[in-house]
mmCIF file of C-alpha atoms in Angstrom:
data_model
loop_
_atom_site.group_PDB
_atom_site.id
_atom_site.type_symbol
_atom_site.label_atom_id
_atom_site.label_comp_id
_atom_site.label_asym_id
_atom_site.label_seq_id
_atom_site.Cartn_x
_atom_site.Cartn_y
_atom_site.Cartn_z
ATOM 1 C CA MET D 1 -15.832 -14.164 -17.674
ATOM 2 C CA ASP D 2 -12.176 -14.713 -18.565
ATOM 3 C CA PHE D 3 -9.873 -15.004 -15.569
ATOM 4 C CA ASN D 4 -6.742 -15.444 -17.674
ATOM 5 C CA LEU D 5 -4.251 -12.601 -17.975
ATOM 6 C CA ASN D 6 -4.013 -10.985 -21.394
ATOM 7 C CA GLU D 7 -0.700 -10.610 -23.196
ATOM 8 C CA ASP D 8 -0.083 -7.081 -21.897
ATOM 9 C CA GLN D 9 -0.735 -8.177 -18.332
ATOM 10 C CA LYS D 10 1.624 -11.120 -18.697
ATOM 11 C CA ALA D 11 4.293 -8.707 -19.949
ATOM 12 C CA PHE D 12 3.728 -6.390 -16.946
ATOM 13 C CA VAL D 13 4.064 -9.331 -14.550
ATOM 14 C CA ASP D 14 7.228 -10.578 -16.274
ATOM 15 C CA LEU D 15 8.830 -7.136 -16.113
ATOM 16 C CA ALA D 16 7.890 -6.750 -12.449
ATOM 17 C CA LYS D 17 9.292 -10.209 -11.682
ATOM 18 C CA GLN D 18 12.599 -9.373 -13.358
ATOM 19 C CA PHE D 19 12.890 -6.179 -11.326
ATOM 20 C CA SER D 20 11.812 -7.915 -8.118
ATOM 21 C CA ASP D 21 14.317 -10.734 -8.578
ATOM 22 C CA SER D 22 17.236 -8.511 -9.547
ATOM 23 C CA GLU D 23 16.758 -5.335 -7.478
ATOM 24 C CA LEU D 24 14.515 -6.106 -4.508
ATOM 25 C CA ALA D 25 14.916 -9.688 -3.294
ATOM 26 C CA PRO D 26 18.756 -9.679 -3.058
ATOM 27 C CA ASN D 27 18.700 -6.541 -0.888
ATOM 28 C CA ALA D 28 15.521 -6.842 1.172
ATOM 29 C CA ALA D 29 17.134 -8.443 4.236
ATOM 30 C CA LYS D 30 19.898 -5.810 4.388
ATOM 31 C CA TRP D 31 17.435 -2.950 3.981
ATOM 32 C CA ASP D 32 15.324 -4.392 6.783
ATOM 33 C CA ALA D 33 18.227 -5.037 9.160
ATOM 34 C CA GLU D 34 19.920 -1.672 8.599
ATOM 35 C CA HIS D 35 16.751 0.418 8.142
ATOM 36 C CA ILE D 36 17.810 1.539 4.664
ATOM 37 C CA PHE D 37 15.327 3.483 2.521
ATOM 38 C CA PRO D 38 16.412 2.509 -1.034
ATOM 39 C CA LYS D 39 15.633 5.717 -2.909
ATOM 40 C CA ASP D 40 18.032 4.788 -5.704
ATOM 41 C CA VAL D 41 16.165 1.546 -6.339
ATOM 42 C CA MET D 42 12.837 3.355 -6.271
ATOM 43 C CA GLN D 43 14.170 5.656 -8.970
ATOM 44 C CA LYS D 44 15.084 2.586 -11.015
ATOM 45 C CA ALA D 45 11.490 1.439 -10.517
ATOM 46 C CA GLY D 46 10.368 4.820 -11.836
ATOM 47 C CA GLU D 47 12.422 4.346 -14.986
ATOM 48 C CA LEU D 48 10.301 1.259 -15.692
ATOM 49 C CA GLY D 49 7.066 3.159 -15.061
ATOM 50 C CA PHE D 50 6.404 1.677 -11.616
ATOM 51 C CA CYS D 51 6.145 5.097 -9.910
ATOM 52 C CA GLY D 52 3.239 6.327 -12.018
ATOM 53 C CA LEU D 53 1.341 3.158 -12.818
ATOM 54 C CA TYR D 54 -2.210 4.537 -12.809
ATOM 55 C CA SER D 55 -1.410 8.224 -13.085
ATOM 56 C CA PRO D 56 -2.860 9.611 -16.335
ATOM 57 C CA GLU D 57 -0.735 9.493 -19.452
ATOM 58 C CA ASP D 58 -1.061 13.243 -20.075
ATOM 59 C CA ALA D 59 0.842 13.772 -16.810
ATOM 60 C CA GLY D 60 3.555 11.306 -17.791
ATOM 61 C CA GLY D 61 2.061 8.258 -16.075
ATOM 62 C CA MET D 62 1.363 4.818 -17.503
ATOM 63 C CA GLY D 63 -2.419 5.203 -17.293
ATOM 64 C CA LEU D 64 -2.847 1.538 -16.323
ATOM 65 C CA SER D 65 -5.942 0.054 -14.746
ATOM 66 C CA ARG D 66 -6.111 -0.766 -11.058
ATOM 67 C CA LEU D 67 -6.148 -4.435 -11.987
ATOM 68 C CA ASP D 68 -2.945 -4.133 -14.011
ATOM 69 C CA SER D 69 -1.345 -2.183 -11.164
ATOM 70 C CA ALA D 70 -2.361 -4.816 -8.597
ATOM 71 C CA LEU D 71 -0.701 -7.519 -10.694
ATOM 72 C CA ILE D 72 2.536 -5.537 -10.672
ATOM 73 C CA PHE D 73 2.430 -4.770 -6.943
ATOM 74 C CA GLU D 74 1.817 -8.428 -6.137
ATOM 75 C CA GLN D 75 4.893 -9.433 -8.086
ATOM 76 C CA LEU D 76 7.098 -6.680 -6.668
ATOM 77 C CA SER D 77 6.137 -7.513 -3.090
ATOM 78 C CA MET D 78 7.549 -11.005 -3.536
ATOM 79 C CA GLY D 79 10.950 -9.305 -3.555
ATOM 80 C CA CYS D 80 10.519 -6.699 -0.798
ATOM 81 C CA THR D 81 7.233 -6.010 0.957
ATOM 82 C CA ALA D 82 8.218 -2.731 2.609
ATOM 83 C CA THR D 83 9.667 -1.139 -0.522
ATOM 84 C CA THR D 84 6.694 -2.202 -2.615
ATOM 85 C CA ALA D 85 4.302 -0.814 -0.012
ATOM 86 C CA MET D 86 6.111 2.535 -0.222
ATOM 87 C CA LEU D 87 5.756 2.388 -4.002
ATOM 88 C CA THR D 88 2.003 1.920 -3.601
ATOM 89 C CA ILE D 89 1.786 4.985 -1.353
ATOM 90 C CA HIS D 90 3.876 7.034 -3.766
ATOM 91 C CA ASN D 91 1.651 5.906 -6.644
ATOM 92 C CA MET D 92 -1.485 6.980 -4.780
ATOM 93 C CA ALA D 93 -0.129 10.428 -3.922
ATOM 94 C CA THR D 94 1.218 10.919 -7.451
ATOM 95 C CA TRP D 95 -2.155 9.900 -8.909
ATOM 96 C CA MET D 96 -3.916 12.491 -6.733
ATOM 97 C CA ILE D 97 -1.558 15.268 -7.810
ATOM 98 C CA SER D 98 -1.697 14.334 -11.486
ATOM 99 C CA THR D 99 -5.499 13.947 -11.464
ATOM 100 C CA TRP D 100 -6.668 16.924 -9.399
ATOM 101 C CA GLY D 101 -3.662 19.241 -9.286
ATOM 102 C CA THR D 102 -3.604 22.673 -10.933
ATOM 103 C CA GLU D 103 -1.515 23.050 -14.066
ATOM 104 C CA SER D 104 1.222 24.844 -12.115
ATOM 105 C CA VAL D 105 1.390 22.043 -9.514
ATOM 106 C CA LYS D 106 1.400 19.330 -12.164
ATOM 107 C CA SER D 107 4.116 21.050 -14.157
ATOM 108 C CA THR D 108 6.223 21.421 -10.997
ATOM 109 C CA TRP D 109 5.914 17.878 -9.663
ATOM 110 C CA CYS D 110 4.459 15.281 -12.001
ATOM 111 C CA GLU D 111 7.353 14.612 -14.369
ATOM 112 C CA LYS D 112 9.793 13.905 -11.549
ATOM 113 C CA LEU D 113 7.256 11.961 -9.476
ATOM 114 C CA VAL D 114 6.264 9.528 -12.224
ATOM 115 C CA MET D 115 9.941 8.913 -12.972
ATOM 116 C CA GLY D 116 10.811 8.281 -9.333
ATOM 117 C CA GLU D 117 13.278 11.170 -9.313
ATOM 118 C CA GLN D 118 11.231 12.641 -6.476
ATOM 119 C CA LEU D 119 8.975 10.814 -4.026
ATOM 120 C CA ALA D 120 5.654 11.633 -2.387
ATOM 121 C CA SER D 121 4.078 10.895 1.000
ATOM 122 C CA TYR D 122 0.377 10.786 1.816
ATOM 123 C CA CYS D 123 -0.674 12.570 5.016
ATOM 124 C CA LEU D 124 -4.110 11.654 6.367
ATOM 125 C CA THR D 125 -3.738 10.023 9.789
ATOM 126 C CA GLU D 126 -3.511 12.233 12.885
ATOM 127 C CA PRO D 127 -2.931 11.505 16.584
ATOM 128 C CA GLY D 128 -6.693 11.770 17.148
ATOM 129 C CA ALA D 129 -7.994 10.762 13.731
ATOM 130 C CA GLY D 130 -7.067 7.392 12.279
ATOM 131 C CA SER D 131 -9.780 5.387 10.585
ATOM 132 C CA ASP D 132 -12.225 8.229 11.401
ATOM 133 C CA ALA D 133 -10.763 10.498 8.742
ATOM 134 C CA ALA D 134 -13.688 12.939 8.853
ATOM 135 C CA SER D 135 -12.635 14.052 12.362
ATOM 136 C CA LEU D 136 -9.179 15.339 11.364
ATOM 137 C CA ARG D 137 -8.093 18.646 12.934
ATOM 138 C CA THR D 138 -5.107 19.890 10.901
ATOM 139 C CA SER D 139 -6.246 23.267 9.591
ATOM 140 C CA ALA D 140 -5.528 25.345 6.507
ATOM 141 C CA LYS D 141 -6.751 28.925 6.833
ATOM 142 C CA LEU D 142 -6.845 31.379 3.948
ATOM 143 C CA ASP D 143 -4.545 34.373 4.235
ATOM 144 C CA GLY D 144 -4.729 36.327 0.996
ATOM 145 C CA GLU D 145 -3.273 34.111 -1.734
ATOM 146 C CA TYR D 146 -1.918 31.556 0.736
ATOM 147 C CA PHE D 147 -3.110 28.772 2.980
ATOM 148 C CA VAL D 148 -1.566 28.709 6.449
ATOM 149 C CA ILE D 149 -1.387 25.144 7.763
ATOM 150 C CA ASN D 150 -1.214 24.124 11.414
ATOM 151 C CA GLY D 151 -1.505 20.685 12.964
ATOM 152 C CA SER D 152 0.169 17.313 12.845
ATOM 153 C CA LYS D 153 0.057 14.019 10.985
ATOM 154 C CA MET D 154 1.370 10.722 12.305
ATOM 155 C CA PHE D 155 2.528 7.358 10.968
ATOM 156 C CA ILE D 156 3.521 8.995 7.664
ATOM 157 C CA SER D 157 5.468 6.614 5.430
ATOM 158 C CA GLY D 158 8.570 8.109 3.861
ATOM 159 C CA ALA D 159 8.356 11.252 5.980
ATOM 160 C CA GLY D 160 11.671 13.056 6.149
ATOM 161 C CA GLU D 161 12.929 11.368 2.978
ATOM 162 C CA THR D 162 10.279 12.307 0.408
ATOM 163 C CA ASP D 163 9.986 15.516 -1.590
ATOM 164 C CA VAL D 164 6.295 16.367 -1.605
ATOM 165 C CA LEU D 165 3.370 15.788 0.763
ATOM 166 C CA VAL D 166 -0.294 15.328 -0.130
ATOM 167 C CA VAL D 167 -2.010 16.592 3.022
ATOM 168 C CA MET D 168 -5.654 16.367 4.080
ATOM 169 C CA VAL D 169 -6.610 19.546 5.949
ATOM 170 C CA ARG D 170 -9.673 21.203 7.388
ATOM 171 C CA THR D 171 -10.605 24.327 5.445
ATOM 172 C CA GLY D 172 -14.243 24.480 6.516
ATOM 173 C CA GLY D 173 -16.588 23.354 9.267
ATOM 174 C CA GLU D 174 -16.868 20.036 11.051
ATOM 175 C CA GLY D 175 -17.302 16.773 9.230
ATOM 176 C CA ALA D 176 -16.328 15.441 5.832
ATOM 177 C CA LYS D 177 -17.455 18.494 3.837
ATOM 178 C CA GLY D 178 -14.937 20.707 5.602
ATOM 179 C CA ILE D 179 -11.922 18.729 4.405
ATOM 180 C CA SER D 180 -9.699 19.711 1.475
ATOM 181 C CA ALA D 181 -6.507 18.296 -0.020
ATOM 182 C CA VAL D 182 -3.358 20.346 -0.593
ATOM 183 C CA VAL D 183 0.154 19.762 -1.902
ATOM 184 C CA VAL D 184 2.995 20.821 0.409
ATOM 185 C CA PRO D 185 6.692 20.839 -0.514
ATOM 186 C CA ALA D 186 8.354 18.534 1.997
ATOM 187 C CA ASP D 187 11.024 21.133 2.780
ATOM 188 C CA ALA D 188 8.624 24.068 3.238
ATOM 189 C CA GLU D 189 9.369 26.365 6.159
ATOM 190 C CA GLY D 190 7.501 25.202 9.248
ATOM 191 C CA VAL D 191 7.362 21.501 8.285
ATOM 192 C CA ILE D 192 8.923 19.656 11.220
ATOM 193 C CA TYR D 193 9.715 15.942 11.266
ATOM 194 C CA GLY D 194 9.744 13.764 14.368
ATOM 195 C CA LYS D 195 12.060 10.851 15.039
ATOM 196 C CA ALA D 196 11.888 7.766 12.856
ATOM 197 C CA GLU D 197 9.578 5.323 14.615
ATOM 198 C CA GLU D 198 10.981 1.967 15.728
ATOM 199 C CA LYS D 199 8.591 -0.511 14.114
ATOM 200 C CA LEU D 200 7.906 -4.232 14.077
ATOM 201 C CA GLY D 201 8.222 -4.311 10.292
ATOM 202 C CA TRP D 202 8.395 -2.108 7.212
ATOM 203 C CA ASN D 203 11.931 -1.147 8.256
ATOM 204 C CA ALA D 204 12.982 -0.330 4.680
ATOM 205 C CA GLN D 205 10.953 2.880 4.849
ATOM 206 C CA PRO D 206 10.926 5.568 7.563
ATOM 207 C CA THR D 207 7.755 6.443 9.457
ATOM 208 C CA ARG D 208 7.535 9.771 11.267
ATOM 209 C CA LEU D 209 5.242 12.338 12.830
ATOM 210 C CA ILE D 210 4.979 15.564 10.816
ATOM 211 C CA THR D 211 4.131 18.872 12.483
ATOM 212 C CA PHE D 212 2.939 21.849 10.431
ATOM 213 C CA ASP D 213 3.747 25.133 12.177
ATOM 214 C CA ASN D 214 2.291 28.066 10.240
ATOM 215 C CA VAL D 215 3.290 26.485 6.928
ATOM 216 C CA ARG D 216 2.378 28.802 4.054
ATOM 217 C CA ILE D 217 1.546 27.438 0.610
ATOM 218 C CA PRO D 218 0.011 29.205 -2.407
ATOM 219 C CA THR D 219 -3.710 28.663 -2.907
ATOM 220 C CA ASP D 220 -3.004 27.016 -6.266
ATOM 221 C CA HIS D 221 -1.594 24.068 -4.290
ATOM 222 C CA LEU D 222 -5.186 23.035 -3.578
ATOM 223 C CA LEU D 223 -6.242 19.765 -5.211
ATOM 224 C CA GLY D 224 -9.627 20.101 -6.870
ATOM 225 C CA GLU D 225 -12.025 22.422 -5.051
ATOM 226 C CA LEU D 226 -12.480 23.360 -1.408
ATOM 227 C CA GLY D 227 -14.334 20.633 0.445
ATOM 228 C CA GLN D 228 -13.441 17.823 -1.958
ATOM 229 C CA GLY D 229 -10.603 16.405 0.124
ATOM 230 C CA PHE D 230 -12.612 13.740 1.930
ATOM 231 C CA SER D 231 -13.945 12.440 -1.370
ATOM 232 C CA PHE D 232 -10.390 12.264 -2.734
ATOM 233 C CA ALA D 233 -9.238 10.491 0.420
ATOM 234 C CA MET D 234 -11.967 7.854 0.094
ATOM 235 C CA LYS D 235 -11.157 7.315 -3.580
ATOM 236 C CA GLY D 236 -7.503 6.958 -2.623
ATOM 237 C CA LEU D 237 -8.343 4.461 0.108
ATOM 238 C CA ASP D 238 -10.364 2.277 -2.265
ATOM 239 C CA GLY D 239 -7.335 1.867 -4.479
ATOM 240 C CA GLY D 240 -4.995 1.721 -1.494
ATOM 241 C CA ARG D 241 -6.924 -1.228 -0.086
ATOM 242 C CA ILE D 242 -6.453 -3.132 -3.325
ATOM 243 C CA ASN D 243 -2.761 -2.225 -3.376
ATOM 244 C CA ILE D 244 -2.038 -3.308 0.190
ATOM 245 C CA GLY D 245 -4.043 -6.492 -0.311
ATOM 246 C CA ALA D 246 -1.966 -7.266 -3.388
ATOM 247 C CA CYS D 247 1.205 -6.757 -1.322
ATOM 248 C CA SER D 248 -0.104 -9.249 1.235
ATOM 249 C CA VAL D 249 -0.860 -11.810 -1.465
ATOM 250 C CA GLY D 250 2.573 -11.410 -3.064
ATOM 251 C CA THR D 251 4.439 -11.690 0.229
ATOM 252 C CA ALA D 252 2.406 -14.714 1.268
ATOM 253 C CA GLN D 253 3.053 -16.371 -2.079
ATOM 254 C CA GLN D 254 6.779 -15.906 -1.592
ATOM 255 C CA ALA D 255 6.559 -17.280 1.947
ATOM 256 C CA MET D 256 4.646 -20.330 0.739
ATOM 257 C CA ASP D 257 7.091 -20.928 -2.128
ATOM 258 C CA THR D 258 9.949 -20.803 0.382
ATOM 259 C CA ALA D 259 8.129 -23.271 2.627
ATOM 260 C CA ILE D 260 7.550 -25.695 -0.259
ATOM 261 C CA HIS D 261 11.243 -25.616 -1.132
ATOM 262 C CA TYR D 262 12.141 -26.192 2.529
ATOM 263 C CA MET D 263 9.723 -29.130 2.822
ATOM 264 C CA LYS D 264 11.394 -30.836 -0.120
ATOM 265 C CA GLU D 265 14.902 -30.374 1.296
ATOM 266 C CA ARG D 266 14.410 -30.881 5.036
ATOM 267 C CA SER D 267 14.135 -34.445 6.367
ATOM 268 C CA GLN D 268 12.934 -35.700 9.753
ATOM 269 C CA PHE D 269 12.352 -39.247 10.968
ATOM 270 C CA GLY D 270 13.982 -40.584 7.834
ATOM 271 C CA LYS D 271 11.843 -38.845 5.219
ATOM 272 C CA PRO D 272 11.396 -35.344 3.752
ATOM 273 C CA LEU D 273 8.873 -33.019 5.355
ATOM 274 C CA ALA D 274 6.984 -33.025 2.068
ATOM 275 C CA ALA D 275 6.063 -36.689 2.718
ATOM 276 C CA PHE D 276 4.133 -35.911 5.918
ATOM 277 C CA GLN D 277 0.403 -35.795 5.225
ATOM 278 C CA ALA D 278 -0.307 -33.267 7.979
ATOM 279 C CA LEU D 279 2.040 -30.778 6.322
ATOM 280 C CA GLN D 280 0.571 -31.571 2.904
ATOM 281 C CA PHE D 281 -2.884 -30.673 4.261
ATOM 282 C CA LYS D 282 -1.514 -27.459 5.755
ATOM 283 C CA LEU D 283 0.048 -26.561 2.406
ATOM 284 C CA ALA D 284 -3.200 -27.298 0.574
ATOM 285 C CA ASP D 285 -5.132 -24.958 2.880
ATOM 286 C CA MET D 286 -2.526 -22.222 2.456
ATOM 287 C CA ALA D 287 -2.683 -22.477 -1.331
ATOM 288 C CA THR D 288 -6.492 -22.513 -1.381
ATOM 289 C CA GLU D 289 -6.807 -19.446 0.827
ATOM 290 C CA LEU D 290 -4.182 -17.627 -1.205
ATOM 291 C CA VAL D 291 -5.935 -18.281 -4.511
ATOM 292 C CA ALA D 292 -9.205 -17.030 -3.006
ATOM 293 C CA ALA D 293 -7.507 -13.862 -1.718
ATOM 294 C CA ARG D 294 -5.895 -13.207 -5.085
ATOM 295 C CA GLN D 295 -9.211 -13.567 -6.894
ATOM 296 C CA MET D 296 -10.945 -11.215 -4.453
ATOM 297 C CA ILE D 297 -8.278 -8.565 -5.011
ATOM 298 C CA ARG D 298 -8.634 -8.866 -8.779
ATOM 299 C CA LEU D 299 -12.440 -8.753 -8.594
ATOM 300 C CA ALA D 300 -12.326 -5.617 -6.439
ATOM 301 C CA ALA D 301 -9.860 -3.996 -8.844
ATOM 302 C CA PHE D 302 -12.159 -4.854 -11.751
ATOM 303 C CA LYS D 303 -15.109 -3.314 -9.892
ATOM 304 C CA LEU D 304 -13.098 -0.147 -9.238
ATOM 305 C CA ASP D 305 -11.973 0.083 -12.869
ATOM 306 C CA SER D 306 -15.602 -0.351 -13.967
ATOM 307 C CA ASN D 307 -16.886 2.394 -11.621
ATOM 308 C CA ASP D 308 -19.222 -0.179 -10.104
ATOM 309 C CA PRO D 309 -21.449 1.402 -7.407
ATOM 310 C CA GLU D 310 -20.420 -1.389 -5.026
ATOM 311 C CA ALA D 311 -16.690 -0.970 -5.682
ATOM 312 C CA SER D 312 -15.930 0.503 -2.231
ATOM 313 C CA ALA D 313 -17.549 -2.448 -0.466
ATOM 314 C CA TYR D 314 -15.668 -4.923 -2.634
ATOM 315 C CA CYS D 315 -12.381 -3.104 -1.961
ATOM 316 C CA ALA D 316 -13.082 -3.351 1.778
ATOM 317 C CA MET D 317 -13.938 -7.056 1.514
ATOM 318 C CA ALA D 318 -10.857 -7.820 -0.549
ATOM 319 C CA LYS D 319 -8.564 -5.869 1.760
ATOM 320 C CA ARG D 320 -9.969 -7.562 4.865
ATOM 321 C CA PHE D 321 -9.717 -11.047 3.420
ATOM 322 C CA ALA D 322 -6.387 -10.711 1.605
ATOM 323 C CA THR D 323 -4.508 -9.117 4.498
ATOM 324 C CA ASP D 324 -5.840 -11.660 6.998
ATOM 325 C CA VAL D 325 -4.980 -14.540 4.669
ATOM 326 C CA GLY D 326 -1.579 -13.041 3.881
ATOM 327 C CA PHE D 327 -0.665 -12.925 7.556
ATOM 328 C CA GLN D 328 -2.006 -16.435 8.205
ATOM 329 C CA VAL D 329 -0.077 -17.923 5.287
ATOM 330 C CA CYS D 330 3.153 -16.216 6.370
ATOM 331 C CA ASN D 331 2.601 -17.490 9.910
ATOM 332 C CA GLU D 332 2.054 -21.066 8.691
ATOM 333 C CA ALA D 333 5.108 -20.863 6.417
ATOM 334 C CA LEU D 334 7.183 -19.755 9.399
ATOM 335 C CA GLN D 335 5.762 -22.638 11.456
ATOM 336 C CA ILE D 336 6.733 -25.169 8.778
ATOM 337 C CA HIS D 337 10.332 -23.977 9.130
ATOM 338 C CA GLY D 338 10.307 -24.627 12.870
ATOM 339 C CA GLY D 339 13.118 -22.817 14.671
ATOM 340 C CA TYR D 340 14.701 -21.795 11.382
ATOM 341 C CA GLY D 341 11.656 -19.683 10.616
ATOM 342 C CA TYR D 342 12.333 -17.586 13.688
ATOM 343 C CA ILE D 343 15.901 -16.577 12.836
ATOM 344 C CA LYS D 344 16.886 -13.832 10.435
ATOM 345 C CA GLU D 345 19.002 -16.087 8.264
ATOM 346 C CA TYR D 346 15.687 -17.082 6.685
ATOM 347 C CA PRO D 347 13.185 -14.551 5.262
ATOM 348 C CA LEU D 348 10.086 -15.962 6.990
ATOM 349 C CA GLU D 349 10.266 -13.787 10.102
ATOM 350 C CA ARG D 350 10.584 -10.680 7.901
ATOM 351 C CA HIS D 351 7.574 -11.692 5.809
ATOM 352 C CA PHE D 352 5.649 -12.288 9.037
ATOM 353 C CA ARG D 353 6.578 -8.867 10.445
ATOM 354 C CA ASP D 354 6.035 -6.920 7.235
ATOM 355 C CA VAL D 355 2.521 -8.208 6.450
ATOM 356 C CA ARG D 356 1.186 -7.714 9.980
ATOM 357 C CA VAL D 357 0.753 -3.981 9.490
ATOM 358 C CA HIS D 358 -1.374 -4.557 6.380
ATOM 359 C CA GLN D 359 -4.244 -5.592 8.656
ATOM 360 C CA ILE D 360 -4.106 -2.111 10.204
ATOM 361 C CA LEU D 361 -3.437 0.154 7.206
ATOM 362 C CA GLU D 362 -6.012 1.785 4.911
ATOM 363 C CA GLY D 363 -8.524 1.356 7.725
ATOM 364 C CA THR D 364 -8.190 -1.485 10.212
ATOM 365 C CA ASN D 365 -9.836 -4.770 9.309
ATOM 366 C CA GLU D 366 -12.444 -4.048 11.987
ATOM 367 C CA ILE D 367 -13.357 -0.902 10.038
ATOM 368 C CA MET D 368 -13.521 -3.019 6.867
ATOM 369 C CA ARG D 369 -16.082 -5.224 8.582
ATOM 370 C CA LEU D 370 -18.152 -2.153 9.475
ATOM 371 C CA ILE D 371 -18.105 -0.933 5.851
ATOM 372 C CA ILE D 372 -19.225 -4.356 4.620
ATOM 373 C CA ALA D 373 -21.917 -4.699 7.299
ATOM 374 C CA ARG D 374 -23.328 -1.248 6.565
ATOM 375 C CA ARG D 375 -23.590 -2.109 2.888
ATOM 376 C CA LEU D 376 -25.521 -5.288 3.698
ATOM 377 C CA LEU D 377 -27.811 -3.495 6.153
ATOM 378 C CA ASP D 378 -28.453 -0.652 3.709
ATOM 379 C CA GLU D 379 -29.425 -3.179 1.043
ATOM 380 C CA ALA D 380 -31.784 -4.895 3.464
ATOM 381 C CA ALA D 381 -33.371 -1.572 4.449
ATOM 382 C CA ALA D 382 -33.883 -0.659 0.784
ATOM 383 C CA GLU D 383 -35.621 -3.972 0.142
ATOM 384 C CA ILE D 384 -37.958 -3.436 3.106
ATOM 385 C CA LYS D 385 -38.959 -0.030 1.782
#
């Protein structure tokens, strides 16, 4: 087992760091304060390949592994958590289109999506179907050579600003087997966007409700076959859990680095904060937890790349642990700053706000615990038999 990065991976990380330092970090506070969605910067990310990281090469993507992609997302999130998170969502939707789309859909969308010239949103969550994706109600009924879509999706990142929507719809009966995935142009007639939600964090990307009112799309906008949508959604969530965990690790690393710098500069009672043993212990715990979270993310990514039968459980474990640790480390880094951590002149409060939602996304961490527990119980039942 070699835990060291290879030369290609080191190059990916270096490139991501350069972009993060030059394009994301200097602007993150302004984007957050003014609720700016930096589409121009996302296009610059696309020019470097960051908008099609694991999309297949024959569709114009980089064809990287999930591990390589996680390394890049971790580094980018050190500059701006919210923008990087949107990049992860765009990457997932683009991967779905480029992997399971028809030739006509791929030829229409893929080139511009992988270059960041156009952006994609992923539409799974509904007002009555969050983590329980199999209960979604948005319908797509066949009408000749068209699907007619009715229903609504909520908490959709990028909605109202993106160009294409990957939408999970019900084309059959109840349960997972009745779900399919379709591609919907974001400006199609009957697509209605709600107001931009006022959120605790992730202010550099809009979040809206989307209503589909008799939206007609050609049947060739179906991804894969009828009834495969739930399977695609679960595959997307496995990777999405790694991605969001990597964003938590990167943000927490930046928060801890900021805290270390502050401890060296700030003095109280005649000596720098870095000289206080209690704070040294706190820093040691933060670093230890962060290393463990990073290794879990990389192990889960390796499992997913290897098509390991336990990959989904490892993705759930890594997401649960990394997002919890990410929030805890950001909270401790804020605490080290005292009152300064609470004001917007310093980035700690933004880190704290932005990582909190990671514990909810891609299935809440309570759902992650259920996935892990079921795996353990299933193993135990198999052994008894």
